[in-house]
PDB file of C-alpha atoms in Angstrom:
ATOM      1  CA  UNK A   1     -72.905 -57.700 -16.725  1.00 82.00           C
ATOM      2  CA  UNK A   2     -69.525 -58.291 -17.844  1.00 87.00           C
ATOM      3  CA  UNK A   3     -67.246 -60.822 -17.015  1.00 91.00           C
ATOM      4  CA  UNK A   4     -62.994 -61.349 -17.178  1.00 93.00           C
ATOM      5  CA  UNK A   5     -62.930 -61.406 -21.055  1.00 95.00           C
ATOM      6  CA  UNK A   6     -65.072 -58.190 -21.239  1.00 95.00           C
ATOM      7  CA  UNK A   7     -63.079 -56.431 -18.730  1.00 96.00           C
ATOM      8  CA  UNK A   8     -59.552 -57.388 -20.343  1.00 97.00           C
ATOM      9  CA  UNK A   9     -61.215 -56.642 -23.446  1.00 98.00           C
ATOM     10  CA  UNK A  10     -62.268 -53.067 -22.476  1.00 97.00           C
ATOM     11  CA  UNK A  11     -58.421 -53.094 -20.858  1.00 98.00           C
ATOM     12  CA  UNK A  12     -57.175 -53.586 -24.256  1.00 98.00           C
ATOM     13  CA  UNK A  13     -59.283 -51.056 -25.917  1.00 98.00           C
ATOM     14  CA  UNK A  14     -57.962 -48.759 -23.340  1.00 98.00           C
ATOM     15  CA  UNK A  15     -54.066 -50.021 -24.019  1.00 98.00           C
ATOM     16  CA  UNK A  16     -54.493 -49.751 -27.367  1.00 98.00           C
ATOM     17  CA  UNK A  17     -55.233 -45.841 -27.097  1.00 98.00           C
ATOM     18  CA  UNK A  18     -52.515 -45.235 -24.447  1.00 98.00           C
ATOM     19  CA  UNK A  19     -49.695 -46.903 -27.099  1.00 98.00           C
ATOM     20  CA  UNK A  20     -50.951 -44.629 -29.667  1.00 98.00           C
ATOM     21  CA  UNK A  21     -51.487 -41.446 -27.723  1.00 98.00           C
ATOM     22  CA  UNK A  22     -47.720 -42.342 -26.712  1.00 97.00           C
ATOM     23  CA  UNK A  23     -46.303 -42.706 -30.590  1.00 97.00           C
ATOM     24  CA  UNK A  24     -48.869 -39.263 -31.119  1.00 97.00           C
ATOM     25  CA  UNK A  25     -46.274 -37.650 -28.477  1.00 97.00           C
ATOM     26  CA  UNK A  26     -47.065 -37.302 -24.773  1.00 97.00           C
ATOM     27  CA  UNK A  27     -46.393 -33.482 -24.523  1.00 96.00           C
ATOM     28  CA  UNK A  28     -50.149 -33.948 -27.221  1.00 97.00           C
ATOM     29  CA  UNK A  29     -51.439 -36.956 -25.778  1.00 97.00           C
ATOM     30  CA  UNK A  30     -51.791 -35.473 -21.962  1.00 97.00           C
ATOM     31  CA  UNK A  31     -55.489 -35.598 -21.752  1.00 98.00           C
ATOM     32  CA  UNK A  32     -56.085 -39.095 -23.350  1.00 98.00           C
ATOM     33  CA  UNK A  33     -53.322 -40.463 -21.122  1.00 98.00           C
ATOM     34  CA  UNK A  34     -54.638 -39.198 -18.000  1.00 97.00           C
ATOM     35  CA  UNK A  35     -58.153 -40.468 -18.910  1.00 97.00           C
ATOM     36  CA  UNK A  36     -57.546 -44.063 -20.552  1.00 98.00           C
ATOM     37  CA  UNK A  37     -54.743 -45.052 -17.829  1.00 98.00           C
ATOM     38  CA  UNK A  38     -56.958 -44.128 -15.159  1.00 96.00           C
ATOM     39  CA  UNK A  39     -59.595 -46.590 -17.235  1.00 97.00           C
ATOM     40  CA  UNK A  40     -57.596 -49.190 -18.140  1.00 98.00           C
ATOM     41  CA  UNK A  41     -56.017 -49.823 -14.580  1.00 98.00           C
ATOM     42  CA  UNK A  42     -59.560 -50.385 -13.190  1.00 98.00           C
ATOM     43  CA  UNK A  43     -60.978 -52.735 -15.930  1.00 97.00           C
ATOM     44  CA  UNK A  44     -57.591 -54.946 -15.079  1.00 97.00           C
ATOM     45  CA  UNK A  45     -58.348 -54.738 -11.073  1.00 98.00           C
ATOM     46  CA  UNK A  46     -62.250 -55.654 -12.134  1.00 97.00           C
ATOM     47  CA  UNK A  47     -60.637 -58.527 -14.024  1.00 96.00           C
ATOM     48  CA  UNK A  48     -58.553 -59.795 -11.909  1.00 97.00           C
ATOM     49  CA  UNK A  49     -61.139 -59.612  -8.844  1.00 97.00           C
ATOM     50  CA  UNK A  50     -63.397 -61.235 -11.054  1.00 95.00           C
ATOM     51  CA  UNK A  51     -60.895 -64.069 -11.684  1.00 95.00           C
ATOM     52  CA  UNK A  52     -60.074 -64.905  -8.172  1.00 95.00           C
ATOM     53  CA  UNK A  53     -63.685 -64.812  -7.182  1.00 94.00           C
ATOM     54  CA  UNK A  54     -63.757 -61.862  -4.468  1.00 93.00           C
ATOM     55  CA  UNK A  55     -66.164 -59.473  -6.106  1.00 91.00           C
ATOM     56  CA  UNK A  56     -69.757 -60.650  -8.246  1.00 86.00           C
ATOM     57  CA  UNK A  57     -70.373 -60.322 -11.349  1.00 79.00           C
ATOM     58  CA  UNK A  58     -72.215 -57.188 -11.812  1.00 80.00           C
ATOM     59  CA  UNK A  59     -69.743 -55.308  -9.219  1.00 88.00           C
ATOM     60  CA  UNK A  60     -68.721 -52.402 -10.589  1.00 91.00           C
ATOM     61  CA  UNK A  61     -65.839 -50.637  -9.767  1.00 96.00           C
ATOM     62  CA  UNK A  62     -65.451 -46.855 -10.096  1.00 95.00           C
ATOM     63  CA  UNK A  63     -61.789 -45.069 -10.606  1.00 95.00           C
ATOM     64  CA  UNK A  64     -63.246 -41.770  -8.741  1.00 94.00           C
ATOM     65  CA  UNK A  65     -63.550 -44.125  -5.635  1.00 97.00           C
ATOM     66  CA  UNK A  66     -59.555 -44.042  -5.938  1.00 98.00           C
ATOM     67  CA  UNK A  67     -58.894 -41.024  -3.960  1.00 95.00           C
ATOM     68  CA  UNK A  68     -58.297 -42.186  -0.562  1.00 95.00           C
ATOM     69  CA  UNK A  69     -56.408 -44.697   1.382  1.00 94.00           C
ATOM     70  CA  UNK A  70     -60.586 -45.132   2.690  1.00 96.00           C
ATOM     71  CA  UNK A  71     -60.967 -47.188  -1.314  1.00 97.00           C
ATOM     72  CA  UNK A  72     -59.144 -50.171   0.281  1.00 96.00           C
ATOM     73  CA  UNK A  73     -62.394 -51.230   3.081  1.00 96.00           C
ATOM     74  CA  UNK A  74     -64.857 -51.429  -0.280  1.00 94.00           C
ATOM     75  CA  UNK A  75     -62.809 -54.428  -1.065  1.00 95.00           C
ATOM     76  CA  UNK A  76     -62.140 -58.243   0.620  1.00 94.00           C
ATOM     77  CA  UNK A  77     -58.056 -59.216   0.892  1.00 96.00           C
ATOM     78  CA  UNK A  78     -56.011 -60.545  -2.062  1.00 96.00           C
ATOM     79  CA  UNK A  79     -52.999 -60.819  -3.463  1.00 95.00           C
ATOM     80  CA  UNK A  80     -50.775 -57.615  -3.544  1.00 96.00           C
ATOM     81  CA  UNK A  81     -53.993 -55.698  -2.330  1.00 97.00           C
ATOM     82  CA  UNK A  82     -52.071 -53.078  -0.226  1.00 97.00           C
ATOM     83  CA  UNK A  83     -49.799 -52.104  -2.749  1.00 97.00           C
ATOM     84  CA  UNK A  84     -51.974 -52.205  -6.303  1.00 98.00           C
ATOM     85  CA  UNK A  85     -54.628 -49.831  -3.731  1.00 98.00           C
ATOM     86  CA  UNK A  86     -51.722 -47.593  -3.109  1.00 98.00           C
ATOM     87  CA  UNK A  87     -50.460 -47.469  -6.373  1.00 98.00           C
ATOM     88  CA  UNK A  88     -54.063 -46.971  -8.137  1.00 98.00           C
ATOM     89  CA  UNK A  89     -54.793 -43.845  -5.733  1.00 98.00           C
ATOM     90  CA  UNK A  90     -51.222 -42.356  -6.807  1.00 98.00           C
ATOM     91  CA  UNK A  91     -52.450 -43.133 -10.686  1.00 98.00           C
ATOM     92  CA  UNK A  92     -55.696 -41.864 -10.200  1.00 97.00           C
ATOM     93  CA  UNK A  93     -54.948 -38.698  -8.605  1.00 97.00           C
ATOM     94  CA  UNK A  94     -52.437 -37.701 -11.093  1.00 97.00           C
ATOM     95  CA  UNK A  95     -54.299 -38.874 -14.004  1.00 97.00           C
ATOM     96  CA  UNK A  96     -56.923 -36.473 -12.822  1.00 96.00           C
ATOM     97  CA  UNK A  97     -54.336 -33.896 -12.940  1.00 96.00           C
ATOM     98  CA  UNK A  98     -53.280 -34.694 -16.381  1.00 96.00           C
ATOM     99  CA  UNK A  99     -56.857 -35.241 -17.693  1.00 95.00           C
ATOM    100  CA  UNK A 100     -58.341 -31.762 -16.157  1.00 96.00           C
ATOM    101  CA  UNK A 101     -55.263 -29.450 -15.145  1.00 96.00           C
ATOM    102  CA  UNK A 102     -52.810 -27.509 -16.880  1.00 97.00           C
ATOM    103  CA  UNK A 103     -50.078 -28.513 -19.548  1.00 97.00           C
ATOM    104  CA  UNK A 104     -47.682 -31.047 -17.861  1.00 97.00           C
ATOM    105  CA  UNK A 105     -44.110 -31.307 -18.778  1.00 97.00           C
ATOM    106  CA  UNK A 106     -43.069 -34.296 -20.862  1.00 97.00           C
ATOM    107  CA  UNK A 107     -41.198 -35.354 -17.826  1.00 97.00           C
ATOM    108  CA  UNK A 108     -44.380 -35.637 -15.550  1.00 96.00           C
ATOM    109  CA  UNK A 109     -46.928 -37.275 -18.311  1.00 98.00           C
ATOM    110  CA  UNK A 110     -44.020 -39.885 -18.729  1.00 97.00           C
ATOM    111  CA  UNK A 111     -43.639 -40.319 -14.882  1.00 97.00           C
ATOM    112  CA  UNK A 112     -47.577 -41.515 -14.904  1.00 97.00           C
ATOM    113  CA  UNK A 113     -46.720 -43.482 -18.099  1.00 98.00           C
ATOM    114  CA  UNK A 114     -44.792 -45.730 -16.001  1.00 98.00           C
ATOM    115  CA  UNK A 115     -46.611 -45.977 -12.715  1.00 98.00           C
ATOM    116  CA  UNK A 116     -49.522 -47.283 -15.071  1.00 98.00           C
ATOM    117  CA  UNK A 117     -46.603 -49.484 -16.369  1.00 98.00           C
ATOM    118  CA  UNK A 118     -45.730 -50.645 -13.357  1.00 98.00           C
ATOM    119  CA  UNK A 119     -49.154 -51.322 -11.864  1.00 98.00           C
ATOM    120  CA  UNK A 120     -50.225 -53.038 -15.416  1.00 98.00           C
ATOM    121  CA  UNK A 121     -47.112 -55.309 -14.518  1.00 98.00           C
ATOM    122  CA  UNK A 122     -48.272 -56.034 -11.123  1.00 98.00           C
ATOM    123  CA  UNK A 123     -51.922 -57.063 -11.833  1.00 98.00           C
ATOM    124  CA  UNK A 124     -51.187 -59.045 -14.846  1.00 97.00           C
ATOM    125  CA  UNK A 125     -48.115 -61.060 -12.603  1.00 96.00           C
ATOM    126  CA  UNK A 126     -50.465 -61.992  -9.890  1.00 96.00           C
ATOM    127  CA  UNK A 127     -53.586 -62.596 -12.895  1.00 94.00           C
ATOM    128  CA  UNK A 128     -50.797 -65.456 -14.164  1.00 92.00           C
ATOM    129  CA  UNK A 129     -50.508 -67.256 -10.724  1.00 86.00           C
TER     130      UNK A 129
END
């Protein structure tokens, strides 16, 4: 079962491909973005969860559970809960779009870029406190 280190770990792995899909280009990168930042947002939300003590060890979070406001009842309360659930479903839906649909413009891979960004931001802010 993994624990914090092995889920920032994984999140790092993940990080670590998004920064060099985005130096590849993200007009070729579309795919791996959608994928890994879909990834990499849940193994920070399973480490953070972890470190505050809401979910066990062994809890397992899926990113396909991300499709509905409905996501938010599988989990207790804490910090920032309403808007990192809100945020995630936005990611995960569109990273599904970039991972499976069409050719995006550069314009809407970057958009997703900084969501992820922004919900990175969030989760490591409250991981500090």
């Amino acid at each position: 079962d993994m624990n914090v280190e092995d889920h920032i770990k994984a999140y790092k792995e993940h990080r670590d491909v998004i920064n060099w899909a985005i130096d590849r280009g993200l007009s070729n990168s579309q795919r791996i973005i959608g994928t890994h930042a879909s990834r990499a947002v849940i193994e920070l939300l399973s480490a953070f969860l972890h470190k505050i003590n809401v979910i066990e060890i062994g809890f397992q979070i899926n990113h396909r559970w991300f499709k509905t406001q409905k996501v938010s009842e599988r989990f207790p309360e804490f910090p920032e809960k309403n808007i990192i659930i809100k945020k995630i479903i936005e990611l995960e839906l569109k990273s599904e779009n970039l991972a499976y649909g069409s050719q995006k413009s550069e314009e809407e891979i970057k958009k997703i870029v900084m969501l992820f960004n922004e919900i990175e931001k969030i989760l490591l802010s409250v991981m500090e406190k």
